[in-house]
Amino acid sequence: MELSARHLSWPLAGTFAISRGAKTTAEVVVAEIRFDGALGRAECTPYPRYDETVESVIGELERAGKALAGQGPEAAHTMTASLLPAGAARNALDCALWDLRSKLSGQSVASLVGEPSPGPVQSVYTLSLDTPEAMGEAARARAHLPRMKLKLAGDGDLDRVAAVRENAPSSTLIVDANEGWSVAQVEPFSAELGALGVDMIEQPLPAADDALLAEVEHPVPLCADESCHTRSDLARLAGRYEFVNIKLDKAGGLTEALALRDAARADGFKIMVGCMLASSLAMAPAVLVAQGAEVVDLDGPLWLARDWPDAMRYDVTLAYPAAPALWG
C-alpha cells in the first residue's frame, strides 16, 4: 500500500468571510492510496481553529503511510483510529480507504458501510458575513433559494438578518455565529431572530462556554458545531443544544461521522451535516451522512471558481451523489 498526500489550493469565485476572518481560496489536502492497481482518494480541509495546517496534516498522513505500508486496505482501516486523532488527516485517510475498498470490490461505499443508496440532498446556500446592506443585496439575488445560512458575528447581527429577511421573504433561514456572541446576546438575539423566522442558531458561544447555554432561554433551537466533533462530545451537549453539526473533518472521516449521526439521533439530537470550504471530493462522502438530516450544508463547491473534472452535480442547491469516477 502506498499513501501520498498533496496540497491543493482551490480559488474561490469571491471572498468568503466569517467571524474569524475572510478567505479567497480553499486550502485543502488530498490523500491518495494505491494498492493492487487501484487508487482511492479523498480530500480534507486543515482548520487553524483546531490547530491544523496544511503542513501538519500532510505530515500526519505521511507518518500514517509509513505505519500502513505493509497492510491491506481492510487491516489499514482498522488501524486508522489508533494512528490519527479525529480531525482532517484522519478524515482524508478514512475516506480514501473507503474509496479504495470500493474500487477494489466493485461495490459502492454505501453498500460497504451498510447504508441505502443515497439520493440528492437539499443544501443551504451560505451568505458570507458582510454589512446588512450587502447581505440584503446578496439575499435579493438568491431569494428563489429554499434555504439560506447567514454568517454572523455579534454586533449588527439583527440588522443583517432583518435585511436578508426583507429581501428573501420566502426562504428558510438559519444563522451561524461561529462562536462570535456573548452569553448576554443569546437570549435577546434568539427571541428577535425567532420573530424574523429563523429556524436554527449555530454555535453562538465559544465551545469552552457551552455550560452557560443550559441557563439561557432560546426559543430558536441551537446547534453545536465547534463543540461537537465525535460521539464522545454528545453527553456534555445534552440540555445545551438541540442539533449537532456533523462534519467529516471534525469527526475524522466517514466511519466516525456515521456512528456520530446514529448516536446523536439515539440521544435525541437533530442532525445537521456541514462542510468546510472544499471541493466535490470532500462533499461526496458527506452526502451519505446527510441522508435524512434535518439540515444539510454542503454548498462548499458552489463557492469555488472551479472543481474536479468529475465534480458532483448541483441543481442550484440540490446536491446529487458523486459518480464513482469522483469517489465511492
mmCIF file of C-alpha atoms in Angstrom:
data_model
loop_
_atom_site.group_PDB
_atom_site.id
_atom_site.type_symbol
_atom_site.label_atom_id
_atom_site.label_comp_id
_atom_site.label_asym_id
_atom_site.label_seq_id
_atom_site.Cartn_x
_atom_site.Cartn_y
_atom_site.Cartn_z
ATOM 1 C CA MET A 1 0.000 0.000 0.000
ATOM 2 C CA GLU A 2 1.307 3.424 -0.963
ATOM 3 C CA LEU A 3 -0.144 6.574 0.630
ATOM 4 C CA SER A 4 0.695 10.045 -0.651
ATOM 5 C CA ALA A 5 -0.615 13.479 0.331
ATOM 6 C CA ARG A 6 -0.506 16.788 -1.518
ATOM 7 C CA HIS A 7 -1.697 20.353 -1.092
ATOM 8 C CA LEU A 8 -4.280 21.864 -3.460
ATOM 9 C CA SER A 9 -5.474 25.480 -3.479
ATOM 10 C CA TRP A 10 -8.952 25.995 -4.912
ATOM 11 C CA PRO A 11 -9.656 29.619 -5.895
ATOM 12 C CA LEU A 12 -12.995 30.977 -4.746
ATOM 13 C CA ALA A 13 -15.363 32.846 -7.010
ATOM 14 C CA GLY A 14 -15.453 35.645 -4.410
ATOM 15 C CA THR A 15 -14.488 36.373 -0.792
ATOM 16 C CA PHE A 16 -15.903 34.170 1.967
ATOM 17 C CA ALA A 17 -15.995 35.805 5.405
ATOM 18 C CA ILE A 18 -16.965 34.546 8.863
ATOM 19 C CA SER A 19 -16.417 35.963 12.358
ATOM 20 C CA ARG A 20 -12.808 34.669 12.407
ATOM 21 C CA GLY A 21 -11.677 36.138 9.082
ATOM 22 C CA ALA A 22 -12.005 36.007 5.293
ATOM 23 C CA LYS A 23 -10.750 33.697 2.540
ATOM 24 C CA THR A 24 -10.279 33.889 -1.220
ATOM 25 C CA THR A 25 -9.020 30.306 -1.609
ATOM 26 C CA ALA A 26 -9.839 26.921 -0.128
ATOM 27 C CA GLU A 27 -6.618 25.279 1.042
ATOM 28 C CA VAL A 28 -7.039 21.506 1.117
ATOM 29 C CA VAL A 29 -5.034 18.291 1.329
ATOM 30 C CA VAL A 30 -5.697 15.350 -0.986
ATOM 31 C CA ALA A 31 -4.765 11.835 0.156
ATOM 32 C CA GLU A 32 -4.244 9.146 -2.468
ATOM 33 C CA ILE A 33 -3.787 5.436 -1.708
ATOM 34 C CA ARG A 34 -2.591 2.953 -4.321
ATOM 35 C CA PHE A 35 -2.987 -0.782 -3.839
ATOM 36 C CA ASP A 36 -3.144 -3.678 -6.276
ATOM 37 C CA GLY A 37 -3.631 -1.403 -9.281
ATOM 38 C CA ALA A 38 -6.474 0.619 -7.716
ATOM 39 C CA LEU A 39 -6.487 4.223 -6.494
ATOM 40 C CA GLY A 40 -8.545 5.598 -3.632
ATOM 41 C CA ARG A 41 -8.581 9.309 -2.865
ATOM 42 C CA ALA A 42 -10.182 11.837 -0.547
ATOM 43 C CA GLU A 43 -9.885 15.496 0.409
ATOM 44 C CA CYS A 44 -9.734 17.258 3.763
ATOM 45 C CA THR A 45 -9.506 20.863 4.910
ATOM 46 C CA PRO A 46 -6.966 21.658 7.650
ATOM 47 C CA TYR A 47 -8.548 24.174 10.021
ATOM 48 C CA PRO A 48 -6.489 26.605 12.127
ATOM 49 C CA ARG A 49 -9.298 26.744 14.727
ATOM 50 C CA TYR A 50 -8.283 23.172 15.593
ATOM 51 C CA ASP A 51 -4.518 23.850 15.364
ATOM 52 C CA GLU A 52 -4.267 22.248 11.932
ATOM 53 C CA THR A 53 -2.200 23.458 8.980
ATOM 54 C CA VAL A 54 -1.619 22.052 5.515
ATOM 55 C CA GLU A 55 1.895 21.109 6.592
ATOM 56 C CA SER A 56 0.823 19.410 9.823
ATOM 57 C CA VAL A 57 -1.881 17.373 8.082
ATOM 58 C CA ILE A 58 0.473 16.239 5.304
ATOM 59 C CA GLY A 59 2.974 15.266 7.987
ATOM 60 C CA GLU A 60 0.379 13.224 9.853
ATOM 61 C CA LEU A 61 -0.614 11.418 6.668
ATOM 62 C CA GLU A 62 2.987 10.698 5.708
ATOM 63 C CA ARG A 63 3.662 9.181 9.126
ATOM 64 C CA ALA A 64 0.486 7.118 8.895
ATOM 65 C CA GLY A 65 1.524 5.939 5.429
ATOM 66 C CA LYS A 66 4.749 4.525 6.811
ATOM 67 C CA ALA A 67 2.863 2.649 9.520
ATOM 68 C CA LEU A 68 0.423 1.193 6.979
ATOM 69 C CA ALA A 69 2.956 0.295 4.298
ATOM 70 C CA GLY A 70 2.687 -3.454 4.788
ATOM 71 C CA GLN A 71 -1.061 -3.600 5.336
ATOM 72 C CA GLY A 72 -4.023 -4.398 3.111
ATOM 73 C CA PRO A 73 -6.939 -1.954 2.900
ATOM 74 C CA GLU A 74 -9.207 -3.599 5.481
ATOM 75 C CA ALA A 75 -6.407 -4.043 8.019
ATOM 76 C CA ALA A 76 -5.296 -0.475 7.405
ATOM 77 C CA HIS A 77 -8.815 0.741 8.025
ATOM 78 C CA THR A 78 -8.958 -0.879 11.441
ATOM 79 C CA MET A 79 -5.739 0.942 12.368
ATOM 80 C CA THR A 80 -6.733 4.487 11.403
ATOM 81 C CA ALA A 81 -8.275 5.484 14.725
ATOM 82 C CA SER A 82 -5.180 4.354 16.620
ATOM 83 C CA LEU A 83 -2.804 6.126 14.229
ATOM 84 C CA LEU A 84 -4.514 9.512 13.982
ATOM 85 C CA PRO A 85 -6.752 11.620 16.223
ATOM 86 C CA ALA A 86 -10.137 12.797 14.985
ATOM 87 C CA GLY A 87 -9.524 15.625 12.546
ATOM 88 C CA ALA A 88 -8.677 16.471 8.971
ATOM 89 C CA ALA A 89 -5.843 13.976 8.440
ATOM 90 C CA ARG A 90 -7.864 11.009 9.673
ATOM 91 C CA ASN A 91 -10.796 12.165 7.545
ATOM 92 C CA ALA A 92 -8.659 12.054 4.405
ATOM 93 C CA LEU A 93 -7.210 8.658 5.298
ATOM 94 C CA ASP A 94 -10.547 7.103 6.270
ATOM 95 C CA CYS A 95 -12.405 8.352 3.188
ATOM 96 C CA ALA A 96 -9.554 7.447 0.822
ATOM 97 C CA LEU A 97 -9.584 3.915 2.245
ATOM 98 C CA TRP A 98 -13.346 3.655 1.695
ATOM 99 C CA ASP A 99 -12.870 4.817 -1.883
ATOM 100 C CA LEU A 100 -10.058 2.315 -2.406
ATOM 101 C CA ARG A 101 -12.116 -0.541 -0.982
ATOM 102 C CA SER A 102 -14.980 0.458 -3.236
ATOM 103 C CA LYS A 103 -12.743 0.401 -6.309
ATOM 104 C CA LEU A 104 -11.235 -2.966 -5.376
ATOM 105 C CA SER A 105 -14.577 -4.636 -4.603
ATOM 106 C CA GLY A 106 -16.700 -3.086 -7.333
ATOM 107 C CA GLN A 107 -19.252 -2.143 -4.660
ATOM 108 C CA SER A 108 -20.353 1.358 -3.689
ATOM 109 C CA VAL A 109 -19.182 2.787 -0.388
ATOM 110 C CA ALA A 110 -22.857 2.989 0.627
ATOM 111 C CA SER A 111 -23.107 -0.772 0.208
ATOM 112 C CA LEU A 112 -19.839 -1.385 2.063
ATOM 113 C CA VAL A 113 -20.941 0.651 5.097
ATOM 114 C CA GLY A 114 -24.468 -0.809 5.110
ATOM 115 C CA GLU A 115 -26.272 2.361 4.027
ATOM 116 C CA PRO A 116 -29.016 2.625 1.375
ATOM 117 C CA SER A 117 -28.044 4.071 -1.985
ATOM 118 C CA PRO A 118 -28.009 7.836 -1.435
ATOM 119 C CA GLY A 119 -30.330 10.286 -3.138
ATOM 120 C CA PRO A 120 -29.894 14.014 -3.716
ATOM 121 C CA VAL A 121 -29.972 16.318 -0.692
ATOM 122 C CA GLN A 122 -31.157 19.916 -0.475
ATOM 123 C CA SER A 123 -28.319 22.078 0.797
ATOM 124 C CA VAL A 124 -28.491 25.533 2.249
ATOM 125 C CA TYR A 125 -26.635 28.313 0.466
ATOM 126 C CA THR A 126 -24.340 30.297 2.742
ATOM 127 C CA LEU A 127 -24.276 34.087 2.751
ATOM 128 C CA SER A 128 -20.840 35.352 3.726
ATOM 129 C CA LEU A 129 -20.522 37.817 6.628
ATOM 130 C CA ASP A 130 -20.849 41.403 5.448
ATOM 131 C CA THR A 131 -22.730 44.618 6.154
ATOM 132 C CA PRO A 132 -26.518 44.412 6.443
ATOM 133 C CA GLU A 133 -26.856 46.209 3.115
ATOM 134 C CA ALA A 134 -24.505 43.836 1.290
ATOM 135 C CA MET A 135 -26.087 40.727 2.820
ATOM 136 C CA GLY A 136 -29.523 42.052 1.916
ATOM 137 C CA GLU A 137 -28.452 42.514 -1.692
ATOM 138 C CA ALA A 138 -26.924 39.029 -1.753
ATOM 139 C CA ALA A 139 -30.203 37.649 -0.410
ATOM 140 C CA ARG A 140 -32.226 39.542 -3.014
ATOM 141 C CA ALA A 141 -30.241 37.834 -5.787
ATOM 142 C CA ARG A 142 -30.937 34.443 -4.217
ATOM 143 C CA ALA A 143 -34.482 34.946 -2.949
ATOM 144 C CA HIS A 144 -35.583 31.937 -5.002
ATOM 145 C CA LEU A 145 -33.485 29.566 -2.888
ATOM 146 C CA PRO A 146 -35.393 27.412 -0.389
ATOM 147 C CA ARG A 147 -32.792 27.663 2.415
ATOM 148 C CA MET A 148 -30.045 30.125 3.270
ATOM 149 C CA LYS A 149 -27.463 30.153 6.033
ATOM 150 C CA LEU A 150 -26.196 33.522 7.260
ATOM 151 C CA LYS A 151 -22.733 34.002 8.712
ATOM 152 C CA LEU A 152 -22.945 36.326 11.731
ATOM 153 C CA ALA A 153 -20.511 37.863 14.203
ATOM 154 C CA GLY A 154 -22.290 39.618 17.111
ATOM 155 C CA ASP A 155 -22.844 43.365 16.898
ATOM 156 C CA GLY A 156 -25.116 44.273 13.998
ATOM 157 C CA ASP A 157 -26.427 40.744 13.521
ATOM 158 C CA LEU A 158 -30.105 41.599 13.981
ATOM 159 C CA ASP A 159 -29.802 44.234 11.260
ATOM 160 C CA ARG A 160 -28.101 41.691 8.991
ATOM 161 C CA VAL A 161 -30.861 39.128 9.441
ATOM 162 C CA ALA A 162 -33.617 41.721 9.069
ATOM 163 C CA ALA A 163 -32.092 42.866 5.764
ATOM 164 C CA VAL A 164 -31.910 39.289 4.496
ATOM 165 C CA ARG A 165 -35.458 38.511 5.587
ATOM 166 C CA GLU A 166 -36.778 41.638 3.860
ATOM 167 C CA ASN A 167 -35.122 40.622 0.606
ATOM 168 C CA ALA A 168 -35.813 36.876 0.824
ATOM 169 C CA PRO A 169 -39.241 36.648 2.482
ATOM 170 C CA SER A 170 -39.911 33.024 1.491
ATOM 171 C CA SER A 171 -36.549 31.398 2.221
ATOM 172 C CA THR A 172 -35.937 29.308 5.317
ATOM 173 C CA LEU A 173 -33.117 30.932 7.304
ATOM 174 C CA ILE A 174 -30.550 29.536 9.691
ATOM 175 C CA VAL A 175 -27.693 31.561 11.195
ATOM 176 C CA ASP A 176 -24.149 30.726 12.265
ATOM 177 C CA ALA A 177 -22.296 32.887 14.774
ATOM 178 C CA ASN A 178 -19.071 30.817 14.676
ATOM 179 C CA GLU A 179 -18.579 31.370 18.426
ATOM 180 C CA GLY A 180 -18.932 35.139 17.944
ATOM 181 C CA TRP A 181 -21.640 36.029 20.509
ATOM 182 C CA SER A 182 -21.518 36.761 24.215
ATOM 183 C CA VAL A 183 -23.829 34.933 26.606
ATOM 184 C CA ALA A 184 -25.733 38.202 27.164
ATOM 185 C CA GLN A 185 -26.656 38.244 23.477
ATOM 186 C CA VAL A 186 -28.038 34.708 23.204
ATOM 187 C CA GLU A 187 -31.454 35.178 24.807
ATOM 188 C CA PRO A 188 -32.439 38.533 23.264
ATOM 189 C CA PHE A 189 -30.979 37.603 19.873
ATOM 190 C CA SER A 190 -32.819 34.281 19.897
ATOM 191 C CA ALA A 191 -36.123 35.995 20.626
ATOM 192 C CA GLU A 192 -35.618 38.574 17.872
ATOM 193 C CA LEU A 193 -34.403 36.006 15.374
ATOM 194 C CA GLY A 194 -37.390 33.814 16.112
ATOM 195 C CA ALA A 195 -39.640 36.741 15.255
ATOM 196 C CA LEU A 196 -37.749 37.074 11.960
ATOM 197 C CA GLY A 197 -38.461 33.451 11.126
ATOM 198 C CA VAL A 198 -35.004 31.987 11.789
ATOM 199 C CA ASP A 199 -35.165 28.209 12.262
ATOM 200 C CA MET A 200 -31.816 27.482 13.936
ATOM 201 C CA ILE A 201 -28.787 29.201 15.509
ATOM 202 C CA GLU A 202 -25.423 27.521 15.045
ATOM 203 C CA GLN A 203 -22.674 27.774 17.690
ATOM 204 C CA PRO A 204 -23.482 31.117 19.370
ATOM 205 C CA LEU A 205 -20.781 30.925 22.070
ATOM 206 C CA PRO A 206 -17.182 29.745 22.202
ATOM 207 C CA ALA A 207 -17.109 25.991 22.763
ATOM 208 C CA ALA A 208 -15.493 26.489 26.182
ATOM 209 C CA ASP A 209 -18.609 28.381 27.324
ATOM 210 C CA ASP A 210 -21.141 25.658 26.458
ATOM 211 C CA ALA A 211 -22.235 25.201 30.073
ATOM 212 C CA LEU A 212 -23.712 28.716 30.083
ATOM 213 C CA LEU A 213 -26.280 27.699 27.469
ATOM 214 C CA ALA A 214 -28.083 25.432 29.916
ATOM 215 C CA GLU A 215 -29.214 28.517 31.836
ATOM 216 C CA VAL A 216 -30.250 30.645 28.832
ATOM 217 C CA GLU A 217 -33.699 30.738 27.243
ATOM 218 C CA HIS A 218 -33.532 30.304 23.488
ATOM 219 C CA PRO A 219 -36.809 29.972 21.572
ATOM 220 C CA VAL A 220 -34.786 29.205 18.422
ATOM 221 C CA PRO A 221 -33.031 25.799 18.579
ATOM 222 C CA LEU A 222 -29.253 25.800 18.964
ATOM 223 C CA CYS A 223 -26.787 23.670 17.002
ATOM 224 C CA ALA A 224 -23.347 22.579 18.248
ATOM 225 C CA ASP A 225 -20.643 22.915 15.608
ATOM 226 C CA GLU A 226 -17.234 23.726 17.076
ATOM 227 C CA SER A 227 -18.473 21.984 20.231
ATOM 228 C CA CYS A 228 -19.226 18.642 18.542
ATOM 229 C CA HIS A 229 -16.546 16.522 16.909
ATOM 230 C CA THR A 230 -17.147 12.865 17.830
ATOM 231 C CA ARG A 231 -19.506 10.662 19.857
ATOM 232 C CA SER A 232 -17.508 11.436 22.987
ATOM 233 C CA ASP A 233 -18.863 15.021 22.932
ATOM 234 C CA LEU A 234 -22.546 14.140 22.999
ATOM 235 C CA ALA A 235 -23.033 13.621 26.739
ATOM 236 C CA ARG A 236 -21.925 17.144 27.671
ATOM 237 C CA LEU A 237 -24.045 18.745 24.932
ATOM 238 C CA ALA A 238 -27.345 17.420 26.296
ATOM 239 C CA GLY A 239 -29.537 20.204 27.664
ATOM 240 C CA ARG A 240 -27.462 22.829 25.884
ATOM 241 C CA TYR A 241 -28.124 22.173 22.186
ATOM 242 C CA GLU A 242 -30.946 20.652 20.146
ATOM 243 C CA PHE A 243 -28.877 19.968 16.978
ATOM 244 C CA VAL A 244 -25.358 18.757 16.291
ATOM 245 C CA ASN A 245 -23.435 19.666 13.146
ATOM 246 C CA ILE A 246 -21.525 16.671 11.802
ATOM 247 C CA LYS A 247 -18.508 17.496 9.651
ATOM 248 C CA LEU A 248 -16.187 14.784 8.425
ATOM 249 C CA ASP A 249 -13.133 16.978 9.014
ATOM 250 C CA LYS A 250 -14.050 17.210 12.698
ATOM 251 C CA ALA A 251 -15.199 13.617 13.165
ATOM 252 C CA GLY A 252 -12.169 12.133 11.427
ATOM 253 C CA GLY A 253 -13.892 10.573 8.438
ATOM 254 C CA LEU A 254 -16.974 8.795 7.233
ATOM 255 C CA THR A 255 -16.695 5.939 9.739
ATOM 256 C CA GLU A 256 -16.995 8.126 12.823
ATOM 257 C CA ALA A 257 -19.431 10.553 11.157
ATOM 258 C CA LEU A 258 -21.951 7.756 10.553
ATOM 259 C CA ALA A 259 -21.509 6.464 14.107
ATOM 260 C CA LEU A 260 -21.901 10.001 15.486
ATOM 261 C CA ARG A 261 -25.087 10.524 13.457
ATOM 262 C CA ASP A 262 -26.661 7.349 14.812
ATOM 263 C CA ALA A 263 -25.592 8.015 18.402
ATOM 264 C CA ALA A 264 -26.820 11.609 18.247
ATOM 265 C CA ARG A 265 -30.225 10.531 16.972
ATOM 266 C CA ALA A 266 -30.448 7.933 19.738
ATOM 267 C CA ASP A 267 -29.715 10.696 22.274
ATOM 268 C CA GLY A 268 -32.496 12.893 20.889
ATOM 269 C CA PHE A 269 -30.454 15.381 18.857
ATOM 270 C CA LYS A 270 -31.475 16.569 15.412
ATOM 271 C CA ILE A 271 -28.863 16.348 12.702
ATOM 272 C CA MET A 272 -27.101 18.941 10.598
ATOM 273 C CA VAL A 273 -24.415 17.803 8.170
ATOM 274 C CA GLY A 274 -21.944 20.539 7.286
ATOM 275 C CA CYS A 275 -18.697 21.125 5.457
ATOM 276 C CA MET A 276 -15.592 23.237 5.260
ATOM 277 C CA LEU A 277 -14.741 25.251 2.147
ATOM 278 C CA ALA A 278 -13.695 22.452 -0.209
ATOM 279 C CA SER A 279 -14.417 20.689 -3.477
ATOM 280 C CA SER A 280 -16.855 17.998 -4.543
ATOM 281 C CA LEU A 281 -14.356 15.344 -3.479
ATOM 282 C CA ALA A 282 -14.798 16.461 0.138
ATOM 283 C CA MET A 283 -18.604 16.620 -0.162
ATOM 284 C CA ALA A 284 -19.028 13.160 -1.718
ATOM 285 C CA PRO A 285 -18.763 11.059 1.479
ATOM 286 C CA ALA A 286 -20.747 13.651 3.449
ATOM 287 C CA VAL A 287 -23.738 13.056 1.174
ATOM 288 C CA LEU A 288 -24.027 9.570 2.701
ATOM 289 C CA VAL A 289 -24.184 11.039 6.202
ATOM 290 C CA ALA A 290 -26.663 13.707 5.082
ATOM 291 C CA GLN A 291 -29.404 11.285 4.070
ATOM 292 C CA GLY A 292 -32.397 12.152 6.251
ATOM 293 C CA ALA A 293 -30.656 15.018 8.055
ATOM 294 C CA GLU A 294 -32.859 17.924 9.129
ATOM 295 C CA VAL A 295 -30.334 20.471 7.824
ATOM 296 C CA VAL A 296 -27.739 19.955 5.094
ATOM 297 C CA ASP A 297 -24.933 22.443 4.445
ATOM 298 C CA LEU A 298 -22.830 21.001 1.609
ATOM 299 C CA ASP A 299 -22.503 24.104 -0.546
ATOM 300 C CA GLY A 300 -18.698 24.343 -0.427
ATOM 301 C CA PRO A 301 -18.227 23.648 -4.158
ATOM 302 C CA LEU A 302 -20.712 26.388 -5.044
ATOM 303 C CA TRP A 303 -18.168 28.904 -3.736
ATOM 304 C CA LEU A 304 -15.323 27.590 -5.928
ATOM 305 C CA ALA A 305 -14.232 29.097 -9.230
ATOM 306 C CA ARG A 306 -13.543 25.527 -10.469
ATOM 307 C CA ASP A 307 -13.874 21.928 -9.288
ATOM 308 C CA TRP A 308 -12.723 18.395 -10.154
ATOM 309 C CA PRO A 309 -13.398 17.170 -13.730
ATOM 310 C CA ASP A 310 -15.925 14.629 -12.390
ATOM 311 C CA ALA A 311 -17.463 17.073 -9.906
ATOM 312 C CA MET A 312 -20.742 16.425 -8.133
ATOM 313 C CA ARG A 313 -23.779 17.827 -9.878
ATOM 314 C CA TYR A 314 -25.726 20.644 -8.243
ATOM 315 C CA ASP A 315 -29.173 21.671 -9.447
ATOM 316 C CA VAL A 316 -28.996 25.139 -7.902
ATOM 317 C CA THR A 317 -28.530 23.916 -4.282
ATOM 318 C CA LEU A 318 -29.801 20.341 -4.730
ATOM 319 C CA ALA A 319 -26.661 18.212 -4.382
ATOM 320 C CA TYR A 320 -26.555 14.875 -6.210
ATOM 321 C CA PRO A 321 -24.423 11.914 -5.051
ATOM 322 C CA ALA A 322 -20.987 11.655 -6.610
ATOM 323 C CA ALA A 323 -20.281 9.481 -9.613
ATOM 324 C CA PRO A 324 -17.820 6.615 -8.952
ATOM 325 C CA ALA A 325 -15.268 8.397 -11.122
ATOM 326 C CA LEU A 326 -15.015 11.048 -8.373
ATOM 327 C CA TRP A 327 -15.429 8.937 -5.220
ATOM 328 C CA GLY A 328 -17.171 5.924 -3.812
#
